[in-house]
Coordinates of C-alpha atoms in Angstrom, one line a residue:
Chain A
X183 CA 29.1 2.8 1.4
X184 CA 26.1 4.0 3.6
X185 CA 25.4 6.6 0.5
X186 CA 26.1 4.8 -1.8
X187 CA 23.6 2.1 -0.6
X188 CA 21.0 4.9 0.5
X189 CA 21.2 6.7 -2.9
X190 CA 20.2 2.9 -4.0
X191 CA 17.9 2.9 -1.6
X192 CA 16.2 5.8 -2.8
X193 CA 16.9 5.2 -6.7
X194 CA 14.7 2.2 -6.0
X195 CA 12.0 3.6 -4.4
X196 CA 12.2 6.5 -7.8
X197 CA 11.8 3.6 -10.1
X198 CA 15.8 4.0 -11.4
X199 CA 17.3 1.1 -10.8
X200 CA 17.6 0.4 -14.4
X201 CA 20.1 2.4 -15.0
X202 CA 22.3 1.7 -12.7
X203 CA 24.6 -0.6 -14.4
X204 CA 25.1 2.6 -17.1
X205 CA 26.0 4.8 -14.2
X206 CA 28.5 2.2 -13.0
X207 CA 30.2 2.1 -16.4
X208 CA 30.1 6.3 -16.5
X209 CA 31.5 6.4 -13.3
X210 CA 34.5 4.3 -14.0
X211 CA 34.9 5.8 -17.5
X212 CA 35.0 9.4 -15.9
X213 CA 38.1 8.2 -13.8
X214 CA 35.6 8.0 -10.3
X215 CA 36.9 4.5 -9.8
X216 CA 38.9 5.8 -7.4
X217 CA 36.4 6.9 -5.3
X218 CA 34.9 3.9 -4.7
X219 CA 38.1 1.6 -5.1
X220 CA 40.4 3.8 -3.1
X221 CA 43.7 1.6 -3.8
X222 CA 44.9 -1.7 -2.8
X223 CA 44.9 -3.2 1.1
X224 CA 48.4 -3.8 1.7
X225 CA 48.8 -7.6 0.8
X226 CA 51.1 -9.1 4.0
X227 CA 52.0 -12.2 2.6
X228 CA 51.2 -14.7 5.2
X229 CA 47.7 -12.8 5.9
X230 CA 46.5 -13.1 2.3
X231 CA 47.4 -16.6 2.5
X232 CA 45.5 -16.8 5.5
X233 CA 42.6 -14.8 4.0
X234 CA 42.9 -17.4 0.8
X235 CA 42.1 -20.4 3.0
X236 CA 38.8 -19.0 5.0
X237 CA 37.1 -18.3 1.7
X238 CA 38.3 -21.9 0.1
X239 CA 37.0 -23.5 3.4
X240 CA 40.6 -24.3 4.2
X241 CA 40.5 -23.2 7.6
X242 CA 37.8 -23.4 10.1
X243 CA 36.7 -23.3 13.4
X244 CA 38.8 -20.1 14.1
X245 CA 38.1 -17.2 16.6
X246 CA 39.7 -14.2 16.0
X247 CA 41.6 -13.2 13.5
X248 CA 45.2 -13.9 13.8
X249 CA 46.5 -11.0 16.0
X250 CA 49.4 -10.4 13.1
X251 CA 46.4 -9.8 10.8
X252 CA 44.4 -7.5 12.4
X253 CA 45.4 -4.6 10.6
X254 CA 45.5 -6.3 7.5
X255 CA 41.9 -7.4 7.7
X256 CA 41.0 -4.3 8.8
X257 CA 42.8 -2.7 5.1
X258 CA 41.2 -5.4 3.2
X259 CA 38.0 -4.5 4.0
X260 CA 38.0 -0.8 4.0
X261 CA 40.7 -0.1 1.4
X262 CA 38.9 -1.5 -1.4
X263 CA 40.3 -5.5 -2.1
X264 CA 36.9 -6.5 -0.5
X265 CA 34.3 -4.5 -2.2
X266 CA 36.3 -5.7 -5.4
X267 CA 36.5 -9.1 -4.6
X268 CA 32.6 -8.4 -3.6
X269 CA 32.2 -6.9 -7.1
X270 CA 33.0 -10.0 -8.6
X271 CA 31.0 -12.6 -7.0
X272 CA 28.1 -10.6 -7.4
X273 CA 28.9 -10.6 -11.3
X274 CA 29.3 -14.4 -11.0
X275 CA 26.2 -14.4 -9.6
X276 CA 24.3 -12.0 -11.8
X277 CA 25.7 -14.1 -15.0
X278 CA 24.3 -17.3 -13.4
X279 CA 20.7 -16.1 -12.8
X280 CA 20.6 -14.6 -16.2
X281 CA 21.3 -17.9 -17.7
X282 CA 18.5 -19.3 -15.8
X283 CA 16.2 -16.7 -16.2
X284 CA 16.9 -16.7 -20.3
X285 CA 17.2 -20.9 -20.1
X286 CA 14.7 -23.8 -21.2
X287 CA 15.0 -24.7 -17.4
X288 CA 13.2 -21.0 -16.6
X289 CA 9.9 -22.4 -15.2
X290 CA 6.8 -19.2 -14.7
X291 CA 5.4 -21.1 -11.9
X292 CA 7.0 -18.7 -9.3
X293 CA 8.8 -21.3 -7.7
X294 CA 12.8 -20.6 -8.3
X295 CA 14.0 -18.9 -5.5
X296 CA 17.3 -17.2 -4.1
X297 CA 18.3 -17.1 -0.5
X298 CA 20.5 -14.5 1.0
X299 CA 22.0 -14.3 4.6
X300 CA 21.7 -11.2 6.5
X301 CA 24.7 -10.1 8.3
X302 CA 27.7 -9.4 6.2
X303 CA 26.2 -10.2 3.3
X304 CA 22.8 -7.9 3.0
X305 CA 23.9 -5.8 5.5
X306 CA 27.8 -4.9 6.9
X307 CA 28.4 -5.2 10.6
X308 CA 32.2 -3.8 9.6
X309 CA 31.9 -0.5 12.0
X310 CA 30.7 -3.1 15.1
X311 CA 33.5 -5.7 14.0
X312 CA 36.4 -2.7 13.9
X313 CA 35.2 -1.4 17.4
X314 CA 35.8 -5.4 18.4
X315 CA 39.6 -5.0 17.5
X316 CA 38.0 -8.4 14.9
X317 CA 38.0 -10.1 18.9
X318 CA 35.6 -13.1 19.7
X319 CA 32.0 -13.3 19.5
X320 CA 29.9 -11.3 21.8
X321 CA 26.0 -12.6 22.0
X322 CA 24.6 -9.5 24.1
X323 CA 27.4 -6.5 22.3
X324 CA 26.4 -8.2 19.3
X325 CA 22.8 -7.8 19.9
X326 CA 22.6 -4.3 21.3
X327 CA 24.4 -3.1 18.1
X328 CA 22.0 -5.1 15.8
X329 CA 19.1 -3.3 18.1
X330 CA 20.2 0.4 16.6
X331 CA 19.5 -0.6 13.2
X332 CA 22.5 1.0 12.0
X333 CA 23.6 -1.8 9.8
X334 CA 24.7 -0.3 5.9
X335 CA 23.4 -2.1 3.1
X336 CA 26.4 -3.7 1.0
X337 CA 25.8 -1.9 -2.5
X338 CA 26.9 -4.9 -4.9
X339 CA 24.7 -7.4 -2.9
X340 CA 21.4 -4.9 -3.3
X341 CA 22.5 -5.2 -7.0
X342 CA 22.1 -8.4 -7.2
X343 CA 18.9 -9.1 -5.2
X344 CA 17.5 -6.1 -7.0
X345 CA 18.2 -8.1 -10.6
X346 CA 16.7 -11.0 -9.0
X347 CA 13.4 -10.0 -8.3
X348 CA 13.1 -8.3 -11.5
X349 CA 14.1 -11.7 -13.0
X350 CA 11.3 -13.4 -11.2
X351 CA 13.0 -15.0 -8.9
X352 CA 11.1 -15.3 -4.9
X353 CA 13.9 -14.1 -2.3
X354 CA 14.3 -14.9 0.9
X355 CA 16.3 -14.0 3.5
X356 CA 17.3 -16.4 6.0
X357 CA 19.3 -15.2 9.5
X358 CA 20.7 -16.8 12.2
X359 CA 19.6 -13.8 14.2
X360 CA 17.1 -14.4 17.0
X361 CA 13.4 -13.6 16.0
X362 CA 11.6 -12.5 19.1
X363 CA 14.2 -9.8 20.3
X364 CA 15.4 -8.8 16.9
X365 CA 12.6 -9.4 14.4
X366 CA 11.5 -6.0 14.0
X367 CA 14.9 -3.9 13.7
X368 CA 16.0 -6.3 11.5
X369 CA 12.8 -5.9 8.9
X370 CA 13.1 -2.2 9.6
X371 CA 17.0 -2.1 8.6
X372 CA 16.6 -3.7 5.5
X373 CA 13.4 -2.1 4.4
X374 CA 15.5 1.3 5.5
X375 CA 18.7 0.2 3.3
X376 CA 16.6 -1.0 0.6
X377 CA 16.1 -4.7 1.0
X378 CA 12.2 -4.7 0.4
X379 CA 10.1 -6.9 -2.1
X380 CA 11.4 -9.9 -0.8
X381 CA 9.1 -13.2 -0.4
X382 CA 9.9 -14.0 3.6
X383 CA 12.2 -13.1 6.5
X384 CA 13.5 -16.3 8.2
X385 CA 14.7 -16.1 11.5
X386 CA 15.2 -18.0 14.6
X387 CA 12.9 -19.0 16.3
X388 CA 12.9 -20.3 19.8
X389 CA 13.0 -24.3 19.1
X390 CA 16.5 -23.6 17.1
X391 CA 18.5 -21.5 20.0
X392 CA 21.7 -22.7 20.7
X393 CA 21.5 -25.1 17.8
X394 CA 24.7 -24.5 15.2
X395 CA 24.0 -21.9 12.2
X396 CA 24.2 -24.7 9.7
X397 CA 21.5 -27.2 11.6
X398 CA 19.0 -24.1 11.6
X399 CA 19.9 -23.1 8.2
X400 CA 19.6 -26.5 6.5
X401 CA 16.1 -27.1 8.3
X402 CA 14.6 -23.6 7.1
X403 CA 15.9 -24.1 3.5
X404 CA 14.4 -28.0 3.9
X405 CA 10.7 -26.4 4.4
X406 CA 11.4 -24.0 1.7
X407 CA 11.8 -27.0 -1.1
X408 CA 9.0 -29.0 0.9
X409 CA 6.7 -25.7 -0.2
X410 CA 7.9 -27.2 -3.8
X411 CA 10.7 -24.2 -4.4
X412 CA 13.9 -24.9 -6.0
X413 CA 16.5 -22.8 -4.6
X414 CA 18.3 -21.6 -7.4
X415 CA 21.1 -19.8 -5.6
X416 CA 22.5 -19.2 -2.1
X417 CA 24.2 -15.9 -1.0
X418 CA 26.4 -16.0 2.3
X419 CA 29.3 -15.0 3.6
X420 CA 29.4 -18.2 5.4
X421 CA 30.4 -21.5 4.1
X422 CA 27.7 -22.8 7.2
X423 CA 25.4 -20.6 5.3
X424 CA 26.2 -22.6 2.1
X425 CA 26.4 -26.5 2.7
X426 CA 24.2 -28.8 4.5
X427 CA 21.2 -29.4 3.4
X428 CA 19.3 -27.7 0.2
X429 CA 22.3 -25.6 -0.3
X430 CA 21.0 -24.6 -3.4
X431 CA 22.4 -25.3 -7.1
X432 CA 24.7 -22.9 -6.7
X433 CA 26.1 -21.2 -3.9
X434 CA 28.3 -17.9 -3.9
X435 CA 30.4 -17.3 -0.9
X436 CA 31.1 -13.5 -0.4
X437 CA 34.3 -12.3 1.3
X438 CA 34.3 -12.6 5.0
X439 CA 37.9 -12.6 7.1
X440 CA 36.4 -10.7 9.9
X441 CA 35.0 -13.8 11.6
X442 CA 33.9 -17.8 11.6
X443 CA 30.8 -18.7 12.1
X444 CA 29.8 -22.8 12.7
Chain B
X43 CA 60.5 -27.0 -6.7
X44 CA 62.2 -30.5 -8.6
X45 CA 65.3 -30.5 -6.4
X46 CA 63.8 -29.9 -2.7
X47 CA 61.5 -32.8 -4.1
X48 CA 64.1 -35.3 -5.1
X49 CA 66.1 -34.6 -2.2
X50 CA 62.7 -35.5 0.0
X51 CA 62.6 -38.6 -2.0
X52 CA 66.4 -39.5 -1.5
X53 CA 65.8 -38.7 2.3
X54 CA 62.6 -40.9 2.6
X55 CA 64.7 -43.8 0.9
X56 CA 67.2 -43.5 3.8
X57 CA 64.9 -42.8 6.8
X58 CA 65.7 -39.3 7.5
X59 CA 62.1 -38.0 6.8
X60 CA 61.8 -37.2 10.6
X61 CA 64.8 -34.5 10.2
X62 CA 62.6 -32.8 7.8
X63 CA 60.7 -30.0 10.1
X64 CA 64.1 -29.8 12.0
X65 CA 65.6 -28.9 8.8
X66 CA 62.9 -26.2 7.0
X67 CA 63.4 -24.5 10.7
X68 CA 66.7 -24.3 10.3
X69 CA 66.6 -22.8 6.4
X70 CA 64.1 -20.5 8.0
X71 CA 65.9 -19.1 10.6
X72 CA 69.0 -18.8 8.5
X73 CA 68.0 -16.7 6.4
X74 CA 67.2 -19.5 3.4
X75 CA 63.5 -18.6 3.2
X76 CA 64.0 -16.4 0.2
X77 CA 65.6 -19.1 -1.7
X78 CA 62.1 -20.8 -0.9
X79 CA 60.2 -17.8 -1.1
X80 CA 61.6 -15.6 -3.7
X81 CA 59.0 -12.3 -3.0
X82 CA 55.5 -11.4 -3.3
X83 CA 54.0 -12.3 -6.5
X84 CA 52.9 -9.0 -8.0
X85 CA 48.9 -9.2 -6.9
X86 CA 47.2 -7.6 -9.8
X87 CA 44.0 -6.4 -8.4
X88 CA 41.2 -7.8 -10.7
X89 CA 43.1 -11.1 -11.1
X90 CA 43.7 -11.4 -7.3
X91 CA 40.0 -11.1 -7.0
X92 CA 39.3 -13.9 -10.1
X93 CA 42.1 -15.7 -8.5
X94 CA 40.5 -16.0 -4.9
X95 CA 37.0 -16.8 -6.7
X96 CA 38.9 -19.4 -8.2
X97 CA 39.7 -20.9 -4.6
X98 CA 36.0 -20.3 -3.1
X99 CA 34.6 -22.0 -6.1
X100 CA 32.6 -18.7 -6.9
X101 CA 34.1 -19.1 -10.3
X102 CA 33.4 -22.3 -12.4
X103 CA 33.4 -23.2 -16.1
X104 CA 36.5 -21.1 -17.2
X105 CA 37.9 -22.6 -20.0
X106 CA 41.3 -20.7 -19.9
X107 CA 43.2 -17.7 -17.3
X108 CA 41.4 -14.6 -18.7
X109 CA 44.1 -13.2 -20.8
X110 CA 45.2 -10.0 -18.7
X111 CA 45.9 -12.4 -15.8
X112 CA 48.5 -14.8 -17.8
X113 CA 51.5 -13.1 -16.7
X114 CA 49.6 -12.4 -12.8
X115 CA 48.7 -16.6 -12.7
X116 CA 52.8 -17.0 -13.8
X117 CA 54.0 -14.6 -11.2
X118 CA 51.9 -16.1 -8.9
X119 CA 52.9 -19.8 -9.4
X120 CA 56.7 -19.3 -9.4
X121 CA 57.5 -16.0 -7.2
X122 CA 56.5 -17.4 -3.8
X123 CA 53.1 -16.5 -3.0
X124 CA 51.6 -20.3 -4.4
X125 CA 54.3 -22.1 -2.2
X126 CA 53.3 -20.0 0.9
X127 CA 50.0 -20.6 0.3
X128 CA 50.1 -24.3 -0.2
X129 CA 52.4 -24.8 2.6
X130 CA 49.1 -22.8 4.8
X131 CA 46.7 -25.7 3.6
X132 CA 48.9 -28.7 4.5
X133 CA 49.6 -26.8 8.3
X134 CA 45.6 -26.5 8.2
X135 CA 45.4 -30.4 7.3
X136 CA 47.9 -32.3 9.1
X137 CA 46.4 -30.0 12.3
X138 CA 43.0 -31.9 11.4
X139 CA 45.0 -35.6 10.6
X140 CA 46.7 -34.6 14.3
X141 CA 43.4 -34.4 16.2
X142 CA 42.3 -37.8 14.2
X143 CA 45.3 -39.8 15.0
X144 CA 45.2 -38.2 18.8
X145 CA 41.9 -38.4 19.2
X146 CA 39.3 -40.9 20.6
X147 CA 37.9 -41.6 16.9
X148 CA 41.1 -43.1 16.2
X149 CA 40.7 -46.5 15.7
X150 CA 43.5 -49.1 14.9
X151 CA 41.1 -51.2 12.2
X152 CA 43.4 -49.8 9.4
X153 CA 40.1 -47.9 8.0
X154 CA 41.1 -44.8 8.5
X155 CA 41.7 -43.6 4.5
X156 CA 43.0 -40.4 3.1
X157 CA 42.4 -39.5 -0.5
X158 CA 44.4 -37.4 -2.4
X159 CA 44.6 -36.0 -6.6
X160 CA 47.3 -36.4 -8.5
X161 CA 48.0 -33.9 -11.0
X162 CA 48.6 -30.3 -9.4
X163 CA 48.5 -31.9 -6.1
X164 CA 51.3 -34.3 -5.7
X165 CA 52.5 -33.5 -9.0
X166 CA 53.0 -30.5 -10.5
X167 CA 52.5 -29.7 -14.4
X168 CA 53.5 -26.4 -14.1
X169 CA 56.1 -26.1 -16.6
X170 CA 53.5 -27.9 -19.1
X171 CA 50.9 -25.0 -18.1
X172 CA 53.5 -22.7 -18.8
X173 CA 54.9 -23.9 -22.4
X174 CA 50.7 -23.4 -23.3
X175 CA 50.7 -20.4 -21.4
X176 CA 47.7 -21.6 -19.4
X177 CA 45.8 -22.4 -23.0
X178 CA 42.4 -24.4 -23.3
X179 CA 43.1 -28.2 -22.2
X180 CA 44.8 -29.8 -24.7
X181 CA 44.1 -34.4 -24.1
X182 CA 47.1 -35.2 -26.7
X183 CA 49.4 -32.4 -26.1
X184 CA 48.7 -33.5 -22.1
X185 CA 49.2 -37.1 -22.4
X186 CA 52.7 -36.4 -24.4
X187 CA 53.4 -34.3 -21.5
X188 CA 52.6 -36.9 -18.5
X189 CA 54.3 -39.8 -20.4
X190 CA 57.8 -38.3 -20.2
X191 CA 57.6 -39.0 -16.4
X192 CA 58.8 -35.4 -15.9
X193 CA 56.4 -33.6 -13.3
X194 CA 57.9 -33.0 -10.0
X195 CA 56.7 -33.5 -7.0
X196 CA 55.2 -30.8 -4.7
X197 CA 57.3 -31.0 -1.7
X198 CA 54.8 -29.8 0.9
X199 CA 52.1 -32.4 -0.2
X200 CA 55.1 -35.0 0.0
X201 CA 55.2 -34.0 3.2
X202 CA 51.6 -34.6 4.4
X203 CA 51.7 -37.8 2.3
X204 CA 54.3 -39.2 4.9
X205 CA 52.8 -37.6 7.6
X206 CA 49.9 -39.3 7.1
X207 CA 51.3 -42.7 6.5
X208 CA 53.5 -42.3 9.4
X209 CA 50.2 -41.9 11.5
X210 CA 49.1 -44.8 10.3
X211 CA 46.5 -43.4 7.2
X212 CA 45.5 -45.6 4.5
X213 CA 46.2 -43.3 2.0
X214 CA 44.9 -44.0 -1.8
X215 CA 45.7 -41.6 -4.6
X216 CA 43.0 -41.3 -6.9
X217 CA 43.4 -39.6 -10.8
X218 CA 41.5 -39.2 -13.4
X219 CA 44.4 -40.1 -15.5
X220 CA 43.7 -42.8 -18.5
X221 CA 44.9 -46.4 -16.3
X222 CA 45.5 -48.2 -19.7
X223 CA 48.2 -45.7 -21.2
X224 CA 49.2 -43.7 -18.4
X225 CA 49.0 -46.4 -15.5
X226 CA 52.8 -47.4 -15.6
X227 CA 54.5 -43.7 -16.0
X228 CA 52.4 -42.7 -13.3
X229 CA 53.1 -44.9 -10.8
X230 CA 57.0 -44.6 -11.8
X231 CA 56.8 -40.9 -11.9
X232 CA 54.9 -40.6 -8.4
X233 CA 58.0 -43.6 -7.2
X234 CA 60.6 -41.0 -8.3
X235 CA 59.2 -38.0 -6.6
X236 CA 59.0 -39.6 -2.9
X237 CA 55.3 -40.5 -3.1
X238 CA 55.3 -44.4 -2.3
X239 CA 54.0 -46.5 0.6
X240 CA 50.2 -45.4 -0.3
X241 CA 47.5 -48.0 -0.6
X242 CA 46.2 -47.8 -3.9
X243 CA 46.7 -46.1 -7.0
X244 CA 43.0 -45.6 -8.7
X245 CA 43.3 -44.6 -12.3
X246 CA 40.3 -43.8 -14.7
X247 CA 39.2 -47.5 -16.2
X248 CA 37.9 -47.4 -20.2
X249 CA 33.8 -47.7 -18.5
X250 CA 34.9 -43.9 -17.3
X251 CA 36.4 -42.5 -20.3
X252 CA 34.3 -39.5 -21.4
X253 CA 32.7 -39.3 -17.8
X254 CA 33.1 -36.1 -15.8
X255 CA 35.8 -36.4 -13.2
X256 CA 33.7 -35.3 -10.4
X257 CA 31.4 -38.7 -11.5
X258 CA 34.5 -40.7 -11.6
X259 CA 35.6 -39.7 -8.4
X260 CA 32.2 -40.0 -6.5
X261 CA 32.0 -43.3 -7.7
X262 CA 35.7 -44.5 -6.7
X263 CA 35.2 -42.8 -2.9
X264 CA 32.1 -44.6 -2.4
X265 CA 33.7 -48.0 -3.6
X266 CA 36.4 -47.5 -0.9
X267 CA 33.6 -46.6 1.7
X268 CA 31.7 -49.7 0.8
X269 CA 34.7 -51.4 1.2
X270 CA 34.9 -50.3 4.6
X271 CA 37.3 -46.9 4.7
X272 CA 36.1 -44.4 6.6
X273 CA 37.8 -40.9 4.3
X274 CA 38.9 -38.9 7.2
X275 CA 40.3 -36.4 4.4
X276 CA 40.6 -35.3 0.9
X277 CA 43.2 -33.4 -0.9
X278 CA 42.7 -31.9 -4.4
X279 CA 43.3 -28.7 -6.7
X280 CA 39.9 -29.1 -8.3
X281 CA 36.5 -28.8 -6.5
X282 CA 35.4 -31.5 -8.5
X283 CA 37.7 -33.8 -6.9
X284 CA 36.3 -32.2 -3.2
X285 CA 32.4 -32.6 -3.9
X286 CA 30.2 -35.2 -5.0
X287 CA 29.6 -38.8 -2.9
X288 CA 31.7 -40.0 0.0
X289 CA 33.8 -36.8 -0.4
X290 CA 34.9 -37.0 3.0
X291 CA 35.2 -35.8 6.6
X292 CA 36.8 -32.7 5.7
X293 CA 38.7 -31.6 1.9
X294 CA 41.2 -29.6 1.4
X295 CA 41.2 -27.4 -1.5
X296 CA 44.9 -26.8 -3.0
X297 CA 45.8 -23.5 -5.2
X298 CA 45.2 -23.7 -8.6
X299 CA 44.9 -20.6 -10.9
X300 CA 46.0 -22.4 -14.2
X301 CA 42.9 -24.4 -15.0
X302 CA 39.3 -25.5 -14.4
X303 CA 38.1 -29.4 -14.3
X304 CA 34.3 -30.1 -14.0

């Protein structure tokens, strides 16, 4: 995944992102699908089930996966079900900004914009999450590993916000991440995994610790369609990322068993 | 599915509803569970990824199963893997109804209201689905179907219906069913499957005909919240019966891979 997203990275900076979709299409032609769909994650029954009911909102408020389905998560997301699954949203996505892009409703005055969460959704905090055993959240572990800058860039996501901005669309990326001690490794991550282009970097300020992820989010997308945007879509992997309010027109919630976030 | 239903509706006639957890235990433990739960339907990938877009309402508009998931959407609904899941969301709500009733927001005004959808959640049209082998929506072919009085009843949503009314929920069932030619085999086919004791059976009225459901809906929930209900919870197969106005404390979003409402 880390190549894969800093051959992107790279492609980008080269000018060659246009032919990326044909290189997808080759690849899986030429039989390569394997490589980067390695086989199913064992489907446990009552863990799939499980798994079906965090993305439908079903169950919340949970915090840690249940201990049967740690090994199962763990398969899902390395075995290739989530990039799949990831895959697919990302087309949902794409085919929706297309028709808004190409529609009567596709206005030049700069003002439809996208917004996209940062962690496990621009950028995978899998490797810190397995090291966790998937246990509960840990502000200050949590923090030091954001600090290194290590986070991978999830390819189908870059995809996307890549097609975005060529679309026209004004991105921005909106974190519950703390601003004053994580501002600047966060900005250099992305820029590093190929997140760059993008209209602002939100994050939180002082005046909205300790407040819940979906108080802060809804006030920072509130000033965004104050400033007269229209926020066309919403990318998280979080329903607190996606309701509340200005959630967008459309929201698209990507995959996300390893944990809950209020 | 139709004979574990009609024996729940027997049982409720003569007051034995309370032996009913006592009772699954003991199938469990026996050995019955694969009576219940024949085996894992066989999880297809690609459609396992459409399927759990389906559920995170990532995928909307479909206007049939995409054809090479016909026979995974059939394997799905009848080898298990729908009734596990199902049974998962009604643990996940009665939970949430626990908490209410226990709670220090419960309050004894008889306002406490609990919406649930009729077709696919307390009654299944499966075996209609099937016969059009999950075809575009048919009105006529549809309304033949509901007028023979033949769904069944979903036995796990039976169960949260009288969970709910044995906590003392004001529980309305709310369809977008025509009133004027369906009213009467409705309410006799939802009498014959167990579900009975709820507060008010809301039907679509002619001023709604040609109106989306989620319109229909939004305006029937906020009728019962001007009335006075407070909707503690909301139980449909559609998101369009989950969104909208007065949707509700909390919804919860039943499996349903064989069709898409707006």
């Amino acid at each position: 995944m880390a190549m894969a997203s800093r051959a992107l990275a790279a492609w980008r900076q080269l000018g060659l992102v246009a032919l990326l979709p044909h290189l997808l299409l080759l690849l899986d032609a030429a039989g390569a699908r394997q490589c980067f769909w390695p086989g199913q994650a064992p489907e446990d029954p009552g863990c799939l089930s499980w798994r079906v009911m965090v993305e439908a909102n079903n169950a919340r408020g949970w915090r840690t996966v249940p201990a049967q389905c740690v090994g199962y998560v763990k398969g899902y997301m390395t075995r290739g079900q989530y990039l799949r699954d990831l895959a697919g949203v990302m087309e949902q996505a794409s085919g929706y900004a297309d028709q808004i892009a190409a529609g009567a409703g596709a206005d030049p005055d700069g003002l439809d914009a996208w917004v996209f969460d940062i962690d496990d959704t621009c950028l995978s905090n899998l490797p810190y999450y397995e090291t966790k055993q998937f246990g509960a959240y840990d502000p200050s572990a949590f923090k030091a590993w954001a600090s290194k800058e290590a986070c991978q860039g999830i390819p189908p996501v870059l995809g996307l916000f890549m097609a975005l901005l060529d679309k026209g669309f004004k991105v921005f990326l909106l974190s519950g991440r703390d601003e004053e001690t994580l501002g600047p490794c966060t900005a250099g991550n992305l820029e590093a995994e190929g997140f760059f282009g993008y209209e602002r970097l939100i994050m939180r300020t002082p005046e909205y610790r300790g407040q819940s992820s979906s108080v802060f989010k809804s006030a920072m997308r509130k000033q965004l369609v104050d400033e007269g945007y229209r926020i066309r879509g919403n990318v998280g992997d979080q329903w607190s990322d996606l309701q509340g309010d200005c959630a967008g027109d459309r929201v698209f919630k990507i995959p996300n068993p390893m944990y809950f976030v209020p």
